Tab-separated table of N, CA and C in Angstrom:
chain	number	residue	atom	x	y	z
A	1	MET	N	0.843	-1.176	0.000
A	1	MET	CA	0.000	0.000	0.000
A	1	MET	C	0.891	1.245	0.000
A	2	LEU	N	0.550	2.185	-0.870
A	2	LEU	CA	1.317	3.424	-0.952
A	2	LEU	C	0.897	4.379	0.152
A	3	ARG	N	1.874	5.132	0.636
A	3	ARG	CA	1.619	6.119	1.680
A	3	ARG	C	1.630	7.515	1.075
A	4	VAL	N	0.804	8.377	1.638
A	4	VAL	CA	0.787	9.783	1.242
A	4	VAL	C	1.915	10.475	1.979
A	5	GLN	N	2.728	11.240	1.230
A	5	GLN	CA	3.823	11.961	1.883
A	5	GLN	C	3.599	13.466	1.925
A	6	ALA	N	2.658	13.983	1.134
A	6	ALA	CA	2.426	15.431	1.139
A	6	ALA	C	1.038	15.763	0.627
A	7	TYR	N	0.540	16.874	1.104
A	7	TYR	CA	-0.724	17.461	0.677
A	7	TYR	C	-0.382	18.665	-0.199
A	8	ILE	N	-1.085	18.804	-1.324
A	8	ILE	CA	-0.835	19.934	-2.222
A	8	ILE	C	-2.161	20.645	-2.486
A	9	PRO	N	-2.275	21.929	-2.101
A	9	PRO	CA	-3.505	22.676	-2.392
A	9	PRO	C	-3.706	22.814	-3.903
A	10	ALA	N	-4.947	22.929	-4.322
A	10	ALA	CA	-5.284	22.987	-5.743
A	10	ALA	C	-4.461	24.033	-6.496
A	11	ALA	N	-4.238	25.182	-5.899
A	11	ALA	CA	-3.497	26.256	-6.579
A	11	ALA	C	-2.048	25.875	-6.874
A	12	ASP	N	-1.524	24.891	-6.164
A	12	ASP	CA	-0.120	24.501	-6.333
A	12	ASP	C	0.064	23.191	-7.098
A	13	VAL	N	-1.015	22.572	-7.547
A	13	VAL	CA	-0.914	21.323	-8.301
A	13	VAL	C	-0.391	21.651	-9.696
A	14	ARG	N	0.739	21.044	-10.069
A	14	ARG	CA	1.403	21.378	-11.336
A	14	ARG	C	1.365	20.262	-12.372
A	15	SER	N	0.833	19.104	-12.015
A	15	SER	CA	0.757	18.019	-12.994
A	15	SER	C	-0.529	17.224	-12.778
A	16	ALA	N	-0.908	16.481	-13.804
A	16	ALA	CA	-2.148	15.703	-13.746
A	16	ALA	C	-1.992	14.525	-12.790
A	17	PRO	N	-3.026	14.210	-12.039
A	17	PRO	CA	-2.967	13.051	-11.145
A	17	PRO	C	-3.013	11.750	-11.934
A	18	TYR	N	-2.403	10.710	-11.370
A	18	TYR	CA	-2.457	9.396	-12.003
A	18	TYR	C	-3.796	8.724	-11.697
A	19	ASP	N	-4.451	9.136	-10.624
A	19	ASP	CA	-5.748	8.589	-10.252
A	19	ASP	C	-6.449	9.633	-9.387
A	20	THR	N	-7.739	9.399	-9.111
A	20	THR	CA	-8.521	10.333	-8.302
A	20	THR	C	-9.328	9.572	-7.270
A	21	ILE	N	-9.869	10.344	-6.336
A	21	ILE	CA	-10.802	9.802	-5.354
A	21	ILE	C	-11.910	10.825	-5.173
A	22	VAL	N	-13.139	10.341	-5.108
A	22	VAL	CA	-14.310	11.198	-4.924
A	22	VAL	C	-14.768	11.031	-3.478
A	23	LEU	N	-14.853	12.155	-2.758
A	23	LEU	CA	-15.184	12.125	-1.332
A	23	LEU	C	-16.239	13.168	-1.002
A	24	GLU	N	-17.169	12.819	-0.125
A	24	GLU	CA	-18.133	13.785	0.399
A	24	GLU	C	-17.437	14.680	1.423
A	25	ALA	N	-18.104	15.744	1.815
A	25	ALA	CA	-17.516	16.729	2.733
A	25	ALA	C	-16.989	16.081	4.012
A	26	ASP	N	-17.791	15.223	4.650
A	26	ASP	CA	-17.360	14.597	5.900
A	26	ASP	C	-16.162	13.676	5.702
A	27	GLU	N	-16.053	13.092	4.524
A	27	GLU	CA	-14.936	12.190	4.234
A	27	GLU	C	-13.653	12.946	3.923
A	28	ARG	N	-13.759	14.222	3.583
A	28	ARG	CA	-12.574	15.017	3.231
A	28	ARG	C	-11.898	15.625	4.459
A	29	ARG	N	-12.463	15.453	5.623
A	29	ARG	CA	-11.842	15.894	6.884
A	29	ARG	C	-11.274	14.648	7.538
A	30	LEU	N	-9.939	14.528	7.565
A	30	LEU	CA	-9.341	13.297	8.076
A	30	LEU	C	-7.936	13.525	8.607
A	31	ARG	N	-7.460	12.545	9.349
A	31	ARG	CA	-6.093	12.532	9.843
A	31	ARG	C	-5.401	11.248	9.420
A	32	ARG	N	-6.007	10.109	9.737
A	32	ARG	CA	-5.406	8.807	9.394
A	32	ARG	C	-6.506	7.932	8.801
A	33	LYS	N	-6.253	7.446	7.584
A	33	LYS	CA	-7.277	6.637	6.941
A	33	LYS	C	-6.711	5.948	5.705
A	34	VAL	N	-7.236	4.776	5.413
A	34	VAL	CA	-6.940	4.096	4.153
A	34	VAL	C	-8.055	4.456	3.184
A	35	LEU	N	-7.672	4.885	1.988
A	35	LEU	CA	-8.641	5.264	0.964
A	35	LEU	C	-8.446	4.410	-0.275
A	36	ARG	N	-9.561	4.060	-0.917
A	36	ARG	CA	-9.511	3.311	-2.181
A	36	ARG	C	-9.751	4.298	-3.320
A	37	LEU	N	-8.801	4.353	-4.247
A	37	LEU	CA	-8.883	5.260	-5.381
A	37	LEU	C	-9.840	4.726	-6.435
A	38	MET	N	-10.217	5.568	-7.381
A	38	MET	CA	-11.151	5.173	-8.441
A	38	MET	C	-10.626	3.956	-9.220
A	39	GLY	N	-9.311	3.891	-9.414
A	39	GLY	CA	-8.711	2.782	-10.145
A	39	GLY	C	-8.523	1.521	-9.317
A	40	GLY	N	-8.840	1.566	-8.018
A	40	GLY	CA	-8.764	0.387	-7.169
A	40	GLY	C	-7.593	0.345	-6.207
A	41	ASP	N	-6.543	1.145	-6.440
A	41	ASP	CA	-5.408	1.162	-5.513
A	41	ASP	C	-5.845	1.701	-4.152
A	42	GLU	N	-5.168	1.261	-3.107
A	42	GLU	CA	-5.400	1.797	-1.769
A	42	GLU	C	-4.193	2.608	-1.347
A	43	ILE	N	-4.476	3.720	-0.650
A	43	ILE	CA	-3.399	4.573	-0.138
A	43	ILE	C	-3.640	4.822	1.347
A	44	LEU	N	-2.555	5.061	2.065
A	44	LEU	CA	-2.636	5.360	3.493
A	44	LEU	C	-2.321	6.822	3.719
A	45	ILE	N	-3.253	7.511	4.362
A	45	ILE	CA	-3.032	8.883	4.820
A	45	ILE	C	-2.759	8.792	6.311
A	46	ASP	N	-1.677	9.412	6.748
A	46	ASP	CA	-1.327	9.420	8.167
A	46	ASP	C	-0.693	10.771	8.479
A	47	PHE	N	-1.543	11.791	8.658
A	47	PHE	CA	-1.085	13.144	8.933
A	47	PHE	C	-0.920	13.341	10.440
A	48	PRO	N	-0.054	14.252	10.859
A	48	PRO	CA	0.103	14.508	12.294
A	48	PRO	C	-1.106	15.213	12.911
A	49	ALA	N	-1.928	15.855	12.075
A	49	ALA	CA	-3.130	16.542	12.556
A	49	ALA	C	-4.203	16.420	11.483
A	50	ALA	N	-5.457	16.611	11.884
A	50	ALA	CA	-6.551	16.542	10.919
A	50	ALA	C	-6.407	17.649	9.884
A	51	ILE	N	-6.820	17.342	8.675
A	51	ILE	CA	-6.746	18.275	7.566
A	51	ILE	C	-8.025	18.136	6.750
A	52	THR	N	-8.415	19.204	6.083
A	52	THR	CA	-9.570	19.164	5.202
A	52	THR	C	-9.085	19.226	3.764
A	53	LEU	N	-9.434	18.217	2.999
A	53	LEU	CA	-9.080	18.172	1.583
A	53	LEU	C	-10.189	18.858	0.797
A	54	ASN	N	-9.808	19.728	-0.105
A	54	ASN	CA	-10.774	20.461	-0.910
A	54	ASN	C	-10.762	19.967	-2.348
A	55	HIS	N	-11.808	20.309	-3.066
A	55	HIS	CA	-11.949	19.940	-4.469
A	55	HIS	C	-10.726	20.412	-5.261
A	56	LYS	N	-10.155	19.512	-6.034
A	56	LYS	CA	-9.001	19.743	-6.911
A	56	LYS	C	-7.668	19.817	-6.170
A	57	ASP	N	-7.645	19.602	-4.852
A	57	ASP	CA	-6.379	19.437	-4.144
A	57	ASP	C	-5.756	18.130	-4.609
A	58	ALA	N	-4.532	17.871	-4.171
A	58	ALA	CA	-3.874	16.610	-4.524
A	58	ALA	C	-3.107	16.075	-3.327
A	59	LEU	N	-2.881	14.782	-3.358
A	59	LEU	CA	-2.036	14.113	-2.386
A	59	LEU	C	-0.849	13.550	-3.150
A	60	GLU	N	0.344	13.789	-2.628
A	60	GLU	CA	1.550	13.241	-3.252
A	60	GLU	C	1.911	11.943	-2.549
A	61	LEU	N	2.059	10.902	-3.332
A	61	LEU	CA	2.426	9.597	-2.787
A	61	LEU	C	3.931	9.482	-2.645
A	62	GLU	N	4.376	8.490	-1.894
A	62	GLU	CA	5.810	8.311	-1.644
A	62	GLU	C	6.597	8.058	-2.924
A	63	ASP	N	5.937	7.598	-3.990
A	63	ASP	CA	6.636	7.381	-5.261
A	63	ASP	C	6.564	8.603	-6.176
A	64	GLY	N	5.988	9.722	-5.676
A	64	GLY	CA	5.938	10.971	-6.429
A	64	GLY	C	4.671	11.182	-7.239
A	65	ARG	N	3.867	10.140	-7.427
A	65	ARG	CA	2.623	10.312	-8.183
A	65	ARG	C	1.614	11.107	-7.360
A	66	LEU	N	0.685	11.731	-8.078
A	66	LEU	CA	-0.353	12.536	-7.430
A	66	LEU	C	-1.700	11.845	-7.511
A	67	VAL	N	-2.488	12.036	-6.470
A	67	VAL	CA	-3.878	11.597	-6.418
A	67	VAL	C	-4.728	12.862	-6.341
A	68	GLY	N	-5.671	12.995	-7.273
A	68	GLY	CA	-6.549	14.158	-7.279
A	68	GLY	C	-7.759	13.955	-6.385
A	69	ILE	N	-8.156	15.016	-5.718
A	69	ILE	CA	-9.321	14.993	-4.834
A	69	ILE	C	-10.500	15.617	-5.577
A	70	ILE	N	-11.613	14.899	-5.623
A	70	ILE	CA	-12.838	15.390	-6.245
A	70	ILE	C	-13.919	15.442	-5.169
A	71	ALA	N	-14.545	16.605	-5.014
A	71	ALA	CA	-15.646	16.734	-4.062
A	71	ALA	C	-16.901	16.121	-4.674
A	72	ALA	N	-17.481	15.157	-3.981
A	72	ALA	CA	-18.675	14.457	-4.465
A	72	ALA	C	-19.889	15.381	-4.442
A	73	ASP	N	-20.782	15.180	-5.406
A	73	ASP	CA	-22.074	15.849	-5.344
A	73	ASP	C	-22.867	15.253	-4.192
A	74	GLU	N	-23.544	16.116	-3.452
A	74	GLU	CA	-24.354	15.685	-2.321
A	74	GLU	C	-25.735	16.325	-2.427
A	75	PRO	N	-26.770	15.698	-1.854
A	75	PRO	CA	-28.111	16.304	-1.868
A	75	PRO	C	-28.156	17.477	-0.882
A	76	LEU	N	-28.384	18.675	-1.406
A	76	LEU	CA	-28.315	19.892	-0.604
A	76	LEU	C	-29.547	20.765	-0.820
A	77	TYR	N	-29.716	21.709	0.104
A	77	TYR	CA	-30.644	22.815	-0.106
A	77	TYR	C	-29.820	24.043	-0.437
A	78	GLU	N	-30.253	24.756	-1.461
A	78	GLU	CA	-29.697	26.072	-1.774
A	78	GLU	C	-30.667	27.089	-1.182
A	79	ILE	N	-30.142	27.953	-0.325
A	79	ILE	CA	-30.967	28.914	0.404
A	79	ILE	C	-30.618	30.310	-0.097
A	80	ARG	N	-31.648	31.050	-0.468
A	80	ARG	CA	-31.460	32.437	-0.912
A	80	ARG	C	-32.383	33.339	-0.104
A	81	GLY	N	-31.890	34.518	0.179
A	81	GLY	CA	-32.681	35.506	0.896
A	81	GLY	C	-33.141	36.616	-0.037
A	82	ARG	N	-33.955	37.513	0.510
A	82	ARG	CA	-34.445	38.648	-0.285
A	82	ARG	C	-33.318	39.606	-0.637
A	83	ASP	N	-32.351	39.717	0.264
A	83	ASP	CA	-31.199	40.591	0.077
A	83	ASP	C	-30.090	40.098	1.007
A	84	ARG	N	-28.964	40.786	1.023
A	84	ARG	CA	-27.838	40.326	1.866
A	84	ARG	C	-28.179	40.314	3.347
A	85	THR	N	-28.883	41.329	3.811
A	85	THR	CA	-29.232	41.390	5.229
A	85	THR	C	-30.106	40.196	5.606
A	86	HIS	N	-31.052	39.873	4.768
A	86	HIS	CA	-31.915	38.723	5.033
A	86	HIS	C	-31.109	37.428	5.019
A	87	LEU	N	-30.181	37.311	4.065
A	87	LEU	CA	-29.340	36.112	3.996
A	87	LEU	C	-28.488	35.965	5.262
A	88	VAL	N	-27.978	37.076	5.774
A	88	VAL	CA	-27.199	37.041	7.022
A	88	VAL	C	-28.085	36.567	8.172
A	89	ARG	N	-29.317	37.030	8.223
A	89	ARG	CA	-30.235	36.581	9.276
A	89	ARG	C	-30.518	35.087	9.161
A	90	LEU	N	-30.692	34.610	7.931
A	90	LEU	CA	-30.910	33.176	7.734
A	90	LEU	C	-29.683	32.387	8.195
A	91	ALA	N	-28.488	32.906	7.891
A	91	ALA	CA	-27.248	32.252	8.334
A	91	ALA	C	-27.186	32.202	9.857
A	92	TRP	N	-27.625	33.265	10.512
A	92	TRP	CA	-27.621	33.273	11.973
A	92	TRP	C	-28.504	32.143	12.515
A	93	HIS	N	-29.697	31.969	11.939
A	93	HIS	CA	-30.600	30.913	12.410
A	93	HIS	C	-29.992	29.529	12.194
A	94	LEU	N	-29.295	29.334	11.084
A	94	LEU	CA	-28.630	28.051	10.836
A	94	LEU	C	-27.498	27.837	11.838
A	95	GLY	N	-26.720	28.883	12.072
A	95	GLY	CA	-25.620	28.795	13.035
A	95	GLY	C	-26.124	28.529	14.441
A	96	ASN	N	-27.256	29.093	14.781
A	96	ASN	CA	-27.854	28.885	16.088
A	96	ASN	C	-28.233	27.418	16.297
A	97	ARG	N	-28.394	26.686	15.202
A	97	ARG	CA	-28.700	25.257	15.266
A	97	ARG	C	-27.465	24.403	14.999
A	98	HIS	N	-26.314	25.045	14.912
A	98	HIS	CA	-25.025	24.359	14.730
A	98	HIS	C	-25.012	23.464	13.495
A	99	LEU	N	-25.621	23.926	12.411
A	99	LEU	CA	-25.661	23.146	11.176
A	99	LEU	C	-24.457	23.464	10.301
A	100	PRO	N	-23.814	22.463	9.741
A	100	PRO	CA	-22.760	22.726	8.767
A	100	PRO	C	-23.365	23.481	7.582
A	101	ALA	N	-22.702	24.546	7.158
A	101	ALA	CA	-23.214	25.377	6.074
A	101	ALA	C	-22.062	25.896	5.223
A	102	GLN	N	-22.316	25.944	3.937
A	102	GLN	CA	-21.373	26.554	2.999
A	102	GLN	C	-21.906	27.949	2.719
A	103	LEU	N	-21.150	28.953	3.119
A	103	LEU	CA	-21.587	30.342	3.016
A	103	LEU	C	-20.980	30.987	1.781
A	104	GLU	N	-21.845	31.524	0.942
A	104	GLU	CA	-21.407	32.207	-0.268
A	104	GLU	C	-22.036	33.591	-0.297
A	105	GLU	N	-21.622	34.411	-1.228
A	105	GLU	CA	-22.105	35.792	-1.278
A	105	GLU	C	-23.617	35.885	-1.456
A	106	ALA	N	-24.191	35.036	-2.301
A	106	ALA	CA	-25.612	35.169	-2.624
A	106	ALA	C	-26.456	33.969	-2.188
A	107	ARG	N	-25.822	32.978	-1.561
A	107	ARG	CA	-26.579	31.798	-1.153
A	107	ARG	C	-25.858	31.072	-0.027
A	108	ILE	N	-26.615	30.178	0.610
A	108	ILE	CA	-26.088	29.280	1.632
A	108	ILE	C	-26.462	27.870	1.194
A	109	LEU	N	-25.554	26.929	1.350
A	109	LEU	CA	-25.842	25.524	1.070
A	109	LEU	C	-25.803	24.742	2.373
A	110	ILE	N	-26.802	23.874	2.550
A	110	ILE	CA	-26.832	22.975	3.704
A	110	ILE	C	-27.291	21.598	3.228
A	111	ARG	N	-27.026	20.582	4.044
A	111	ARG	CA	-27.563	19.252	3.752
A	111	ARG	C	-29.085	19.302	3.900
A	112	ARG	N	-29.746	18.479	3.132
A	112	ARG	CA	-31.210	18.473	3.167
A	112	ARG	C	-31.747	17.999	4.514
A	113	ASP	N	-32.697	18.750	5.016
A	113	ASP	CA	-33.396	18.450	6.270
A	113	ASP	C	-34.730	19.177	6.183
A	114	HIS	N	-35.821	18.442	6.039
A	114	HIS	CA	-37.121	19.081	5.796
A	114	HIS	C	-37.568	19.975	6.951
A	115	VAL	N	-37.184	19.657	8.168
A	115	VAL	CA	-37.562	20.489	9.313
A	115	VAL	C	-36.885	21.855	9.199
A	116	ILE	N	-35.607	21.856	8.847
A	116	ILE	CA	-34.878	23.120	8.687
A	116	ILE	C	-35.425	23.883	7.486
A	117	ALA	N	-35.750	23.181	6.398
A	117	ALA	CA	-36.322	23.845	5.219
A	117	ALA	C	-37.624	24.547	5.590
A	118	ASP	N	-38.467	23.894	6.372
A	118	ASP	CA	-39.729	24.509	6.789
A	118	ASP	C	-39.470	25.762	7.629
A	119	MET	N	-38.495	25.679	8.526
A	119	MET	CA	-38.156	26.837	9.353
A	119	MET	C	-37.707	27.994	8.467
A	120	LEU	N	-36.811	27.709	7.504
A	120	LEU	CA	-36.278	28.754	6.639
A	120	LEU	C	-37.359	29.368	5.755
A	121	LYS	N	-38.258	28.535	5.245
A	121	LYS	CA	-39.376	29.062	4.442
A	121	LYS	C	-40.236	29.986	5.300
A	122	GLY	N	-40.449	29.607	6.555
A	122	GLY	CA	-41.201	30.447	7.481
A	122	GLY	C	-40.527	31.787	7.728
A	123	LEU	N	-39.214	31.823	7.550
A	123	LEU	CA	-38.447	33.059	7.710
A	123	LEU	C	-38.318	33.825	6.387
A	124	GLY	N	-38.989	33.321	5.342
A	124	GLY	CA	-38.999	34.034	4.068
A	124	GLY	C	-37.922	33.629	3.082
A	125	ALA	N	-37.198	32.558	3.354
A	125	ALA	CA	-36.129	32.108	2.449
A	125	ALA	C	-36.726	31.422	1.226
A	126	THR	N	-35.974	31.448	0.145
A	126	THR	CA	-36.279	30.660	-1.039
A	126	THR	C	-35.373	29.439	-0.986
A	127	ILE	N	-35.965	28.246	-1.063
A	127	ILE	CA	-35.216	26.994	-0.922
A	127	ILE	C	-35.336	26.196	-2.218
A	128	SER	N	-34.198	25.693	-2.712
A	128	SER	CA	-34.178	24.809	-3.883
A	128	SER	C	-33.388	23.565	-3.527
A	129	GLU	N	-33.847	22.414	-4.019
A	129	GLU	CA	-33.084	21.175	-3.860
A	129	GLU	C	-32.084	21.087	-5.001
A	130	ILE	N	-30.810	20.866	-4.662
A	130	ILE	CA	-29.765	20.734	-5.668
A	130	ILE	C	-28.856	19.557	-5.307
A	131	GLU	N	-28.073	19.139	-6.262
A	131	GLU	CA	-26.989	18.166	-6.054
A	131	GLU	C	-25.713	18.913	-6.424
A	132	ALA	N	-24.791	19.034	-5.471
A	132	ALA	CA	-23.566	19.796	-5.718
A	132	ALA	C	-22.506	19.389	-4.698
A	133	PRO	N	-21.235	19.697	-4.984
A	133	PRO	CA	-20.193	19.505	-3.963
A	133	PRO	C	-20.505	20.392	-2.759
A	134	PHE	N	-20.158	19.903	-1.561
A	134	PHE	CA	-20.443	20.624	-0.323
A	134	PHE	C	-19.144	20.867	0.421
A	135	SER	N	-18.874	22.137	0.703
A	135	SER	CA	-17.668	22.514	1.458
A	135	SER	C	-18.071	23.450	2.589
A	136	PRO	N	-18.608	22.882	3.675
A	136	PRO	CA	-19.071	23.727	4.779
A	136	PRO	C	-17.920	24.379	5.530
A	137	GLU	N	-18.266	25.475	6.181
A	137	GLU	CA	-17.315	26.141	7.069
A	137	GLU	C	-17.014	25.205	8.226
A	138	HIS	N	-15.819	25.357	8.791
A	138	HIS	CA	-15.465	24.566	9.970
A	138	HIS	C	-15.632	25.428	11.197
A	139	GLY	N	-15.911	24.778	12.311
A	139	GLY	CA	-16.120	25.505	13.552
A	139	GLY	C	-14.876	26.240	14.022
A	140	ALA	N	-15.089	27.120	14.947
A	140	ALA	CA	-14.007	27.954	15.473
A	140	ALA	C	-12.911	27.140	16.144
A	141	TYR	N	-13.219	25.901	16.543
A	141	TYR	CA	-12.235	25.101	17.257
A	141	TYR	C	-11.493	24.134	16.356
A	142	HIS	N	-11.808	24.140	15.056
A	142	HIS	CA	-11.040	23.347	14.090
A	142	HIS	C	-9.869	24.202	13.625
A	143	ASP	N	-8.890	23.567	12.926
A	143	ASP	CA	-7.830	24.394	12.378
A	143	ASP	C	-8.465	25.306	11.337
A	144	HIS	N	-7.924	26.486	11.181
A	144	HIS	CA	-8.499	27.493	10.301
A	144	HIS	C	-7.915	27.438	8.905
A	145	SER	N	-7.184	26.416	8.602
A	145	SER	CA	-6.496	26.356	7.313
A	145	SER	C	-7.409	25.925	6.182
A	146	HIS	N	-8.575	25.329	6.480
A	146	HIS	CA	-9.500	24.837	5.455
A	146	HIS	C	-8.767	23.980	4.449
A	147	GLY	N	-7.901	23.161	4.942
A	147	GLY	CA	-7.207	22.240	4.050
A	147	GLY	C	-5.787	22.646	3.777
A	148	SER	N	-5.470	23.926	3.897
A	148	SER	CA	-4.079	24.277	3.663
A	148	SER	C	-3.273	23.689	4.796
A	149	ALA	N	-2.048	23.426	4.543
A	149	ALA	CA	-1.237	22.744	5.542
A	149	ALA	C	-0.441	23.740	6.379
A	150	GLN	N	-0.983	24.913	6.592
A	150	GLN	CA	-0.307	25.882	7.443
A	150	GLN	C	-0.090	25.234	8.801
A	151	GLY	N	1.111	25.309	9.269
A	151	GLY	CA	1.420	24.689	10.540
A	151	GLY	C	1.737	23.217	10.405
A	152	HIS	N	1.678	22.684	9.202
A	152	HIS	CA	1.956	21.282	8.961
A	152	HIS	C	2.985	21.179	7.837
A	153	ALA	N	4.117	21.819	8.017
A	153	ALA	CA	5.115	21.926	6.949
A	153	ALA	C	5.531	20.561	6.388
A	154	LEU	N	5.530	19.533	7.206
A	154	LEU	CA	5.930	18.219	6.719
A	154	LEU	C	4.923	17.646	5.711
A	155	LEU	N	3.698	18.126	5.751
A	155	LEU	CA	2.677	17.643	4.834
A	155	LEU	C	2.712	18.380	3.510
A	156	TYR	N	3.122	19.595	3.542
A	156	TYR	CA	2.941	20.479	2.405
A	156	TYR	C	4.204	20.562	1.570
A	157	ARG	N	4.032	20.343	0.289
A	157	ARG	CA	5.179	20.421	-0.611
A	157	ARG	C	4.739	21.202	-1.846
A	158	LYS	N	5.501	22.228	-2.221
A	158	LYS	CA	5.200	22.999	-3.435
A	158	LYS	C	5.950	22.433	-4.601
């Protein structure tokens, strides 16, 4: 089994991966795990601290080959407000319920939950069901790197 020796953020990936892996948001937050690639190979990730892998990031294997990370489509709600102030209020209500959310300028994405959808509709939100990659914000007590290996120099190679 090949071992991962470095994490490479998408902006620093300079060559095509030899294989890829498709992972949901919860699966992209890891420290130590064996993963099966699309082509069937297994790789071992053993980082000194948890890291979040983002769409189009790469993992460098001990033999120098790269594995591309693909964020899986997930069943989500797309939430839109009447304006930015309304969207901020909707975000506050989601945060008050400690729900993982992907915050964007004009919309919020959350995992589907009909109870939360009903609450948001009651608050005047427009809700659409979509299938898309999900990259929620991490809590204040997680590392703030969102996948970058800041503070993990042994993982990161340019």
